PDB file of C-alpha atoms in Angstrom:
ATOM      1  CA  MET A   1      61.907  90.392  13.968  1.00  0.00           C
ATOM      2  CA  PHE A   2      59.463  91.390  11.264  1.00  0.00           C
ATOM      3  CA  LYS A   3      59.458  87.823   9.941  1.00  0.00           C
ATOM      4  CA  LYS A   4      58.679  86.459  13.437  1.00  0.00           C
ATOM      5  CA  ILE A   5      55.778  88.886  13.844  1.00  0.00           C
ATOM      6  CA  LEU A   6      54.471  87.980  10.369  1.00  0.00           C
ATOM      7  CA  PHE A   7      54.753  84.250  11.174  1.00  0.00           C
ATOM      8  CA  LEU A   8      52.865  84.692  14.460  1.00  0.00           C
ATOM      9  CA  PHE A   9      50.162  86.695  12.668  1.00  0.00           C
ATOM     10  CA  ILE A  10      49.674  84.001  10.024  1.00  0.00           C
ATOM     11  CA  ALA A  11      49.586  81.277  12.698  1.00  0.00           C
ATOM     12  CA  LEU A  12      46.899  83.159  14.652  1.00  0.00           C
ATOM     13  CA  MET A  13      44.825  83.572  11.487  1.00  0.00           C
ATOM     14  CA  LEU A  14      44.974  79.837  10.726  1.00  0.00           C
ATOM     15  CA  VAL A  15      43.944  78.921  14.286  1.00  0.00           C
ATOM     16  CA  SER A  16      41.057  81.402  14.107  1.00  0.00           C
ATOM     17  CA  CYS A  17      39.761  79.968  10.798  1.00  0.00           C
ATOM     18  CA  HIS A  18      39.975  76.410  12.084  1.00  0.00           C
ATOM     19  CA  ALA A  19      38.057  77.356  15.231  1.00  0.00           C
ATOM     20  CA  GLY A  20      35.262  78.883  13.090  1.00  0.00           C
ATOM     21  CA  LYS A  21      34.463  75.532  11.467  1.00  0.00           C
ATOM     22  CA  SER A  22      32.067  74.443  14.179  1.00  0.00           C
ATOM     23  CA  PRO A  23      30.698  70.849  14.104  1.00  0.00           C
ATOM     24  CA  ILE A  24      27.280  72.286  15.052  1.00  0.00           C
ATOM     25  CA  VAL A  25      26.608  73.060  11.392  1.00  0.00           C
ATOM     26  CA  THR A  26      26.864  69.393  10.486  1.00  0.00           C
ATOM     27  CA  THR A  27      24.676  68.447  13.439  1.00  0.00           C
ATOM     28  CA  LYS A  28      21.980  70.920  12.402  1.00  0.00           C
ATOM     29  CA  LYS A  29      21.897  69.547   8.868  1.00  0.00           C
ATOM     30  CA  ALA A  30      21.478  66.047  10.226  1.00  0.00           C
ATOM     31  CA  ALA A  31      18.687  67.224  12.503  1.00  0.00           C
ATOM     32  CA  VAL A  32      16.840  68.892   9.641  1.00  0.00           C
ATOM     33  CA  LYS A  33      17.204  65.771   7.538  1.00  0.00           C
ATOM     34  CA  ASN A  34      15.877  63.572  10.321  1.00  0.00           C
ATOM     35  CA  THR A  35      12.921  65.898  10.890  1.00  0.00           C
ATOM     36  CA  SER A  36      12.039  65.749   7.208  1.00  0.00           C
ATOM     37  CA  TYR A  37      12.207  61.949   7.234  1.00  0.00           C
ATOM     38  CA  SER A  38      10.008  61.810  10.295  1.00  0.00           C
ATOM     39  CA  LYS A  39       7.318  63.883   8.563  1.00  0.00           C
ATOM     40  CA  LYS A  40       7.436  61.733   5.462  1.00  0.00           C
ATOM     41  CA  THR A  41       7.156  58.585   7.544  1.00  0.00           C
ATOM     42  CA  LYS A  42       4.181  59.967   9.413  1.00  0.00           C
ATOM     43  CA  THR A  43       2.226  60.741   6.245  1.00  0.00           C
ATOM     44  CA  LYS A  44       2.633  57.151   5.071  1.00  0.00           C
ATOM     45  CA  LYS A  45       0.737  55.749   8.034  1.00  0.00           C
ATOM     46  CA  ALA A  46      -2.671  54.337   7.049  1.00  0.00           C
ATOM     47  CA  ARG A  47      -5.675  56.174   8.364  1.00  0.00           C
ATOM     48  CA  ASN A  48      -8.088  54.253  10.525  1.00  0.00           C
ATOM     49  CA  GLU A  49     -11.804  54.878  10.355  1.00  0.00           C
ATOM     50  CA  VAL A  50     -14.099  54.707  13.364  1.00  0.00           C
ATOM     51  CA  ILE A  51     -17.530  53.208  12.712  1.00  0.00           C
ATOM     52  CA  GLU A  52     -20.093  54.132  15.345  1.00  0.00           C
ATOM     53  CA  SER A  53     -22.926  51.585  15.410  1.00  0.00           C
ATOM     54  CA  THR A  54     -23.991  49.434  18.326  1.00  0.00           C
ATOM     55  CA  SER A  55     -20.300  49.518  19.253  1.00  0.00           C
ATOM     56  CA  ARG A  56     -17.311  51.685  18.429  1.00  0.00           C
ATOM     57  CA  THR A  57     -15.154  49.876  15.873  1.00  0.00           C
ATOM     58  CA  VAL A  58     -11.892  50.912  14.220  1.00  0.00           C
ATOM     59  CA  VAL A  59     -11.432  49.606  10.669  1.00  0.00           C
ATOM     60  CA  THR A  60      -9.345  50.256   7.563  1.00  0.00           C
ATOM     61  CA  ASN A  61     -10.324  50.479   3.895  1.00  0.00           C
ATOM     62  CA  ASP A  62      -9.076  46.945   3.337  1.00  0.00           C
ATOM     63  CA  ILE A  63     -11.310  45.586   6.093  1.00  0.00           C
ATOM     64  CA  VAL A  64     -14.357  47.278   4.589  1.00  0.00           C
ATOM     65  CA  GLY A  65     -13.380  46.146   1.090  1.00  0.00           C
ATOM     66  CA  ASN A  66     -13.001  42.538   2.209  1.00  0.00           C
ATOM     67  CA  TYR A  67     -16.365  42.727   3.966  1.00  0.00           C
ATOM     68  CA  VAL A  68     -18.010  43.821   0.720  1.00  0.00           C
ATOM     69  CA  LEU A  69     -16.275  41.045  -1.170  1.00  0.00           C
ATOM     70  CA  GLN A  70     -17.457  38.440   1.299  1.00  0.00           C
ATOM     71  CA  TYR A  71     -21.144  39.440   1.317  1.00  0.00           C
ATOM     72  CA  LYS A  72     -21.810  41.061  -2.069  1.00  0.00           C
ATOM     73  CA  ASP A  73     -23.319  37.865  -3.502  1.00  0.00           C
ATOM     74  CA  VAL A  74     -25.649  37.482  -0.534  1.00  0.00           C
ATOM     75  CA  ALA A  75     -26.724  41.100  -0.933  1.00  0.00           C
ATOM     76  CA  MET A  76     -27.383  40.693  -4.662  1.00  0.00           C
ATOM     77  CA  GLY A  77     -29.331  37.491  -3.989  1.00  0.00           C
ATOM     78  CA  ASN A  78     -31.513  39.283  -1.458  1.00  0.00           C
ATOM     79  CA  MET A  79     -32.064  42.134  -3.901  1.00  0.00           C
ATOM     80  CA  LYS A  80     -33.373  39.683  -6.489  1.00  0.00           C
ATOM     81  CA  ILE A  81     -35.703  37.990  -4.011  1.00  0.00           C
ATOM     82  CA  TYR A  82     -36.856  40.850  -1.790  1.00  0.00           C
ATOM     83  CA  GLY A  83     -36.318  44.006  -3.865  1.00  0.00           C
ATOM     84  CA  ILE A  84     -33.931  45.780  -1.494  1.00  0.00           C
ATOM     85  CA  PRO A  85     -30.985  47.431  -3.295  1.00  0.00           C
ATOM     86  CA  ALA A  86     -27.758  45.477  -2.747  1.00  0.00           C
ATOM     87  CA  SER A  87     -25.947  48.763  -2.169  1.00  0.00           C
ATOM     88  CA  ILE A  88     -28.246  49.595   0.737  1.00  0.00           C
ATOM     89  CA  ILE A  89     -27.902  46.102   2.210  1.00  0.00           C
ATOM     90  CA  LEU A  90     -24.102  46.258   2.094  1.00  0.00           C
ATOM     91  CA  ALA A  91     -23.901  49.829   3.376  1.00  0.00           C
ATOM     92  CA  GLN A  92     -26.138  48.969   6.322  1.00  0.00           C
ATOM     93  CA  GLY A  93     -24.093  45.850   6.974  1.00  0.00           C
ATOM     94  CA  ILE A  94     -20.873  47.866   7.023  1.00  0.00           C
ATOM     95  CA  LEU A  95     -22.300  50.542   9.287  1.00  0.00           C
ATOM     96  CA  GLU A  96     -24.326  48.395  11.680  1.00  0.00           C
ATOM     97  CA  SER A  97     -21.693  45.662  12.103  1.00  0.00           C
ATOM     98  CA  GLY A  98     -18.532  47.752  11.959  1.00  0.00           C
ATOM     99  CA  ALA A  99     -17.622  45.850   8.774  1.00  0.00           C
ATOM    100  CA  GLY A 100     -18.064  42.594  10.658  1.00  0.00           C
ATOM    101  CA  ARG A 101     -15.796  43.642  13.542  1.00  0.00           C
ATOM    102  CA  GLY A 102     -18.387  45.090  15.934  1.00  0.00           C
ATOM    103  CA  ASP A 103     -19.393  43.436  19.191  1.00  0.00           C
ATOM    104  CA  LEU A 104     -22.812  42.222  17.988  1.00  0.00           C
ATOM    105  CA  ALA A 105     -21.397  40.884  14.733  1.00  0.00           C
ATOM    106  CA  VAL A 106     -18.733  38.900  16.570  1.00  0.00           C
ATOM    107  CA  SER A 107     -20.858  37.620  19.465  1.00  0.00           C
ATOM    108  CA  ALA A 108     -24.219  37.139  17.739  1.00  0.00           C
ATOM    109  CA  ASN A 109     -23.652  37.240  13.929  1.00  0.00           C
ATOM    110  CA  ASN A 110     -26.010  40.226  14.008  1.00  0.00           C
ATOM    111  CA  HIS A 111     -24.866  42.484  11.146  1.00  0.00           C
ATOM    112  CA  PHE A 112     -27.833  44.879  11.062  1.00  0.00           C
ATOM    113  CA  GLY A 113     -28.342  45.847  14.689  1.00  0.00           C
ATOM    114  CA  ILE A 114     -31.840  44.368  14.743  1.00  0.00           C
ATOM    115  CA  LYS A 115     -33.318  44.220  18.226  1.00  0.00           C
ATOM    116  CA  CYS A 116     -35.514  41.400  19.499  1.00  0.00           C
ATOM    117  CA  HIS A 117     -38.961  43.058  19.390  1.00  0.00           C
ATOM    118  CA  SER A 118     -42.040  41.181  20.572  1.00  0.00           C
ATOM    119  CA  ASP A 119     -42.253  38.864  17.552  1.00  0.00           C
ATOM    120  CA  TRP A 120     -38.735  37.411  17.886  1.00  0.00           C
ATOM    121  CA  LYS A 121     -38.665  33.761  19.008  1.00  0.00           C
ATOM    122  CA  GLY A 122     -34.987  32.978  18.386  1.00  0.00           C
ATOM    123  CA  SER A 123     -31.830  33.341  20.469  1.00  0.00           C
ATOM    124  CA  SER A 124     -30.769  36.703  21.812  1.00  0.00           C
ATOM    125  CA  VAL A 125     -27.960  38.600  23.522  1.00  0.00           C
ATOM    126  CA  ARG A 126     -27.911  41.639  25.758  1.00  0.00           C
ATOM    127  CA  HIS A 127     -26.024  44.723  24.624  1.00  0.00           C
ATOM    128  CA  ASP A 128     -25.894  48.398  25.606  1.00  0.00           C
ATOM    129  CA  ASP A 129     -27.338  50.664  22.919  1.00  0.00           C
ATOM    130  CA  ASP A 130     -29.911  53.436  23.321  1.00  0.00           C
ATOM    131  CA  SER A 131     -30.579  51.914  26.728  1.00  0.00           C
ATOM    132  CA  SER A 132     -28.583  49.596  28.963  1.00  0.00           C
ATOM    133  CA  GLN A 133     -28.591  45.854  28.184  1.00  0.00           C
ATOM    134  CA  GLU A 134     -31.126  45.864  25.361  1.00  0.00           C
ATOM    135  CA  CYS A 135     -32.200  42.641  23.685  1.00  0.00           C
ATOM    136  CA  PHE A 136     -30.678  41.938  20.256  1.00  0.00           C
ATOM    137  CA  ARG A 137     -31.269  39.013  17.914  1.00  0.00           C
ATOM    138  CA  LYS A 138     -28.636  36.292  17.716  1.00  0.00           C
ATOM    139  CA  TYR A 139     -28.039  34.106  14.642  1.00  0.00           C
ATOM    140  CA  ASP A 140     -26.144  30.892  14.017  1.00  0.00           C
ATOM    141  CA  LYS A 141     -24.733  32.203  10.716  1.00  0.00           C
ATOM    142  CA  VAL A 142     -24.223  35.626   9.159  1.00  0.00           C
ATOM    143  CA  ALA A 143     -26.379  34.598   6.188  1.00  0.00           C
ATOM    144  CA  GLU A 144     -29.317  34.254   8.590  1.00  0.00           C
ATOM    145  CA  SER A 145     -28.777  37.844   9.700  1.00  0.00           C
ATOM    146  CA  TYR A 146     -28.879  39.005   6.075  1.00  0.00           C
ATOM    147  CA  LYS A 147     -32.102  37.076   5.432  1.00  0.00           C
ATOM    148  CA  ASP A 148     -33.715  38.343   8.619  1.00  0.00           C
ATOM    149  CA  HIS A 149     -32.813  41.906   7.632  1.00  0.00           C
ATOM    150  CA  ALA A 150     -34.715  41.425   4.359  1.00  0.00           C
ATOM    151  CA  LEU A 151     -37.693  39.846   6.134  1.00  0.00           C
ATOM    152  CA  PHE A 152     -37.635  42.631   8.710  1.00  0.00           C
ATOM    153  CA  LEU A 153     -37.935  45.341   6.047  1.00  0.00           C
ATOM    154  CA  THR A 154     -40.508  43.516   3.916  1.00  0.00           C
ATOM    155  CA  GLY A 155     -42.577  42.419   6.901  1.00  0.00           C
ATOM    156  CA  LYS A 156     -42.943  45.746   8.706  1.00  0.00           C
ATOM    157  CA  GLY A 157     -45.625  48.083   7.395  1.00  0.00           C
ATOM    158  CA  ARG A 158     -43.644  51.198   8.239  1.00  0.00           C
ATOM    159  CA  TYR A 159     -41.096  50.308   5.541  1.00  0.00           C
ATOM    160  CA  ALA A 160     -43.692  49.689   2.806  1.00  0.00           C
ATOM    161  CA  SER A 161     -43.093  53.077   1.178  1.00  0.00           C
ATOM    162  CA  LEU A 162     -39.486  52.107   0.448  1.00  0.00           C
ATOM    163  CA  PHE A 163     -40.548  49.472  -2.057  1.00  0.00           C
ATOM    164  CA  ALA A 164     -42.247  52.064  -4.238  1.00  0.00           C
ATOM    165  CA  LEU A 165     -38.836  53.707  -4.802  1.00  0.00           C
ATOM    166  CA  ASP A 166     -36.605  52.932  -7.778  1.00  0.00           C
ATOM    167  CA  LYS A 167     -34.192  50.109  -7.010  1.00  0.00           C
ATOM    168  CA  ASP A 168     -31.236  52.145  -8.276  1.00  0.00           C
ATOM    169  CA  ASP A 169     -32.082  55.224  -6.184  1.00  0.00           C
ATOM    170  CA  TYR A 170     -29.909  54.452  -3.166  1.00  0.00           C
ATOM    171  CA  LYS A 171     -30.129  58.038  -1.882  1.00  0.00           C
ATOM    172  CA  ALA A 172     -33.915  57.852  -1.606  1.00  0.00           C
ATOM    173  CA  TRP A 173     -33.655  54.469   0.088  1.00  0.00           C
ATOM    174  CA  ALA A 174     -31.094  55.757   2.595  1.00  0.00           C
ATOM    175  CA  LYS A 175     -33.287  58.719   3.502  1.00  0.00           C
ATOM    176  CA  GLY A 176     -36.397  56.540   3.570  1.00  0.00           C
ATOM    177  CA  LEU A 177     -34.869  54.136   6.078  1.00  0.00           C
ATOM    178  CA  ARG A 178     -34.161  56.980   8.490  1.00  0.00           C
ATOM    179  CA  LYS A 179     -37.627  58.476   7.976  1.00  0.00           C
ATOM    180  CA  ALA A 180     -39.272  55.114   8.640  1.00  0.00           C
ATOM    181  CA  GLY A 181     -37.432  54.828  11.941  1.00  0.00           C
ATOM    182  CA  TYR A 182     -34.713  52.269  11.248  1.00  0.00           C
ATOM    183  CA  ALA A 183     -32.178  54.485  13.070  1.00  0.00           C
ATOM    184  CA  THR A 184     -32.344  57.494  15.379  1.00  0.00           C
ATOM    185  CA  ASP A 185     -29.070  59.004  14.117  1.00  0.00           C
ATOM    186  CA  PRO A 186     -29.961  62.071  11.960  1.00  0.00           C
ATOM    187  CA  ARG A 187     -26.807  61.455   9.900  1.00  0.00           C
ATOM    188  CA  TYR A 188     -27.726  57.849   9.157  1.00  0.00           C
ATOM    189  CA  PRO A 189     -28.637  58.495   5.475  1.00  0.00           C
ATOM    190  CA  ASP A 190     -25.427  60.452   4.890  1.00  0.00           C
ATOM    191  CA  LYS A 191     -23.351  57.625   6.342  1.00  0.00           C
ATOM    192  CA  LEU A 192     -24.995  55.018   4.130  1.00  0.00           C
ATOM    193  CA  ILE A 193     -24.608  57.183   1.030  1.00  0.00           C
ATOM    194  CA  SER A 194     -20.973  57.814   1.902  1.00  0.00           C
ATOM    195  CA  TYR A 195     -20.190  54.084   2.013  1.00  0.00           C
ATOM    196  CA  ILE A 196     -22.104  53.419  -1.192  1.00  0.00           C
ATOM    197  CA  GLU A 197     -20.222  56.107  -3.086  1.00  0.00           C
ATOM    198  CA  ARG A 198     -16.784  55.558  -1.590  1.00  0.00           C
ATOM    199  CA  TYR A 199     -16.843  51.828  -2.241  1.00  0.00           C
ATOM    200  CA  ASN A 200     -18.890  51.859  -5.457  1.00  0.00           C
ATOM    201  CA  LEU A 201     -21.562  49.624  -3.960  1.00  0.00           C
ATOM    202  CA  ALA A 202     -24.142  50.692  -6.540  1.00  0.00           C
ATOM    203  CA  GLN A 203     -22.302  48.530  -9.064  1.00  0.00           C
ATOM    204  CA  TYR A 204     -24.077  45.536  -7.515  1.00  0.00           C
ATOM    205  CA  ASP A 205     -27.480  47.156  -8.024  1.00  0.00           C
ATOM    206  CA  ALA A 206     -26.541  47.608 -11.676  1.00  0.00           C
ATOM    207  CA  ILE A 207     -25.545  43.947 -11.994  1.00  0.00           C
ATOM    208  CA  VAL A 208     -28.919  42.779 -10.663  1.00  0.00           C
ATOM    209  CA  LEU A 209     -30.863  45.295 -12.747  1.00  0.00           C
ATOM    210  CA  GLY A 210     -28.843  44.563 -15.869  1.00  0.00           C
ATOM    211  CA  ILE A 211     -27.934  48.196 -16.448  1.00  0.00           C
ATOM    212  CA  ARG A 212     -24.634  49.924 -17.097  1.00  0.00           C
ATOM    213  CA  TYR A 213     -22.813  51.248 -14.054  1.00  0.00           C
ATOM    214  CA  LYS A 214     -20.681  54.370 -14.099  1.00  0.00           C
ATOM    215  CA  PRO A 215     -18.082  54.361 -11.290  1.00  0.00           C
ATOM    216  CA  ILE A 216     -18.101  57.362  -9.001  1.00  0.00           C
ATOM    217  CA  GLU A 217     -14.913  59.412  -8.991  1.00  0.00           C
ATOM    218  CA  ASN A 218     -12.731  59.258  -5.902  1.00  0.00           C
ATOM    219  CA  GLN A 219     -14.069  61.529  -3.164  1.00  0.00           C
ATOM    220  CA  SER A 220     -12.245  63.249  -0.283  1.00  0.00           C
ATOM    221  CA  SER A 221      -9.324  61.207   1.065  1.00  0.00           C
ATOM    222  CA  SER A 222     -10.972  57.809   0.771  1.00  0.00           C
ATOM    223  CA  ARG A 223     -10.014  55.506  -2.035  1.00  0.00           C
ATOM    224  CA  ILE A 224     -12.521  53.614  -4.180  1.00  0.00           C
ATOM    225  CA  VAL A 225     -12.378  49.876  -3.729  1.00  0.00           C
ATOM    226  CA  ASN A 226     -13.123  47.820  -6.819  1.00  0.00           C
ATOM    227  CA  ILE A 227     -14.345  44.505  -5.509  1.00  0.00           C
ATOM    228  CA  THR A 228     -13.208  41.541  -7.586  1.00  0.00           C
ATOM    229  CA  ALA A 229     -13.237  37.811  -7.059  1.00  0.00           C
ATOM    230  CA  GLY A 230      -9.443  37.794  -7.095  1.00  0.00           C
ATOM    231  CA  SER A 231      -9.011  39.951  -4.023  1.00  0.00           C
ATOM    232  CA  GLU A 232      -6.365  38.668  -1.681  1.00  0.00           C
ATOM    233  CA  GLY A 233      -7.516  36.408   1.137  1.00  0.00           C
ATOM    234  CA  PHE A 234     -10.715  35.152  -0.499  1.00  0.00           C
ATOM    235  CA  TYR A 235     -11.654  32.283  -2.803  1.00  0.00           C
ATOM    236  CA  GLU A 236     -14.711  31.971  -5.029  1.00  0.00           C
ATOM    237  CA  VAL A 237     -16.270  28.513  -4.831  1.00  0.00           C
ATOM    238  CA  GLN A 238     -16.219  26.649  -8.167  1.00  0.00           C
ATOM    239  CA  LYS A 239     -18.228  23.647  -9.362  1.00  0.00           C
ATOM    240  CA  GLY A 240     -16.923  20.486  -7.679  1.00  0.00           C
ATOM    241  CA  ASP A 241     -15.269  22.300  -4.761  1.00  0.00           C
ATOM    242  CA  THR A 242     -15.610  20.986  -1.240  1.00  0.00           C
ATOM    243  CA  LEU A 243     -14.392  22.425   2.024  1.00  0.00           C
ATOM    244  CA  TYR A 244     -11.841  19.616   2.131  1.00  0.00           C
ATOM    245  CA  SER A 245     -10.434  20.368  -1.357  1.00  0.00           C
ATOM    246  CA  ILE A 246     -10.262  24.095  -0.594  1.00  0.00           C
ATOM    247  CA  SER A 247      -8.573  23.420   2.735  1.00  0.00           C
ATOM    248  CA  LYS A 248      -5.893  21.387   0.957  1.00  0.00           C
ATOM    249  CA  LYS A 249      -5.420  24.070  -1.685  1.00  0.00           C
ATOM    250  CA  TYR A 250      -4.804  26.799   0.889  1.00  0.00           C
ATOM    251  CA  ASN A 251      -3.208  24.622   3.572  1.00  0.00           C
ATOM    252  CA  VAL A 252      -5.839  25.395   6.174  1.00  0.00           C
ATOM    253  CA  LEU A 253      -7.945  23.113   8.369  1.00  0.00           C
ATOM    254  CA  VAL A 254     -11.582  22.519   7.426  1.00  0.00           C
ATOM    255  CA  GLU A 255     -12.664  23.608  10.899  1.00  0.00           C
ATOM    256  CA  ASP A 256     -10.714  26.849  10.508  1.00  0.00           C
ATOM    257  CA  LEU A 257     -12.457  27.513   7.183  1.00  0.00           C
ATOM    258  CA  LYS A 258     -15.831  26.963   8.813  1.00  0.00           C
ATOM    259  CA  ARG A 259     -14.934  29.230  11.713  1.00  0.00           C
ATOM    260  CA  LYS A 260     -13.602  32.035   9.482  1.00  0.00           C
ATOM    261  CA  ASN A 261     -16.775  31.953   7.367  1.00  0.00           C
ATOM    262  CA  ASN A 262     -19.343  31.265  10.094  1.00  0.00           C
ATOM    263  CA  LEU A 263     -20.373  27.962   8.501  1.00  0.00           C
ATOM    264  CA  SER A 264     -22.393  25.529  10.583  1.00  0.00           C
ATOM    265  CA  ASP A 265     -22.072  22.670   8.060  1.00  0.00           C
ATOM    266  CA  ASN A 266     -20.076  21.692   4.974  1.00  0.00           C
ATOM    267  CA  THR A 267     -22.587  22.982   2.419  1.00  0.00           C
ATOM    268  CA  LEU A 268     -21.155  25.279  -0.279  1.00  0.00           C
ATOM    269  CA  SER A 269     -22.668  27.053  -3.270  1.00  0.00           C
ATOM    270  CA  ILE A 270     -21.038  27.983  -6.567  1.00  0.00           C
ATOM    271  CA  GLY A 271     -19.917  31.621  -6.507  1.00  0.00           C
ATOM    272  CA  GLN A 272     -19.798  31.770  -2.710  1.00  0.00           C
ATOM    273  CA  MET A 273     -16.857  33.802  -1.381  1.00  0.00           C
ATOM    274  CA  LEU A 274     -14.805  32.108   1.308  1.00  0.00           C
ATOM    275  CA  LYS A 275     -12.233  33.768   3.511  1.00  0.00           C
ATOM    276  CA  VAL A 276      -9.187  31.488   3.302  1.00  0.00           C
ATOM    277  CA  ASN A 277      -6.521  33.358   5.300  1.00  0.00           C
TER     278      ASN A 277
END
């Protein structure tokens, strides 16, 4: 009898222990693991940046970096001819055009938000800005927008004081543009300076001036983009290149090359950066 009672007691103990091993513990561990993975995945997502100009445009660092790569030579050329720092030209281009993705840039090749004014005789488009359906200048090619920006600054008396500033003093230029009335946004200088420092745009001023450039350390959460001719998606035109030879090299149609680069003809210049994909 004692043995039977002892056997029943042991059997009850075994059943009780087995029942205590709940599968919920395993499920909770899996849930914790999945939650941790979800957080890690979320932090890997690239941050978008919203550029507020004549339109609201969402861009990434790569888009801005590619924009700089595409137009840095034009900016340096204009600095040599007109005396406007290349860093300022590029920073304004980024901000005013949404790095080439804004409405005016796409529809009118207008990268600097320049309005018609009474002396404008060229084509135009209507776009909402400070007021509804304002008149903005329209260009056949982006290069024309860059040239007109230089002529606009050099030809207006209110900007004359800028040209007395040092060409490597981008902060003074940024503040001077706002003071002269280029933009109504009180944070306009800070935005320009932010782009110049985050993307090391002052390196192009240094190239033109023939002085040594010291890269700015990485600030906040934005990475510094070092613009080089070998950046993916672009090709630097070499001596003897034609649109046809480049199209064959990258397996793209000539017309597509012209469209991607806003070219109205087949003329190329050595050192010109072409978007090829």
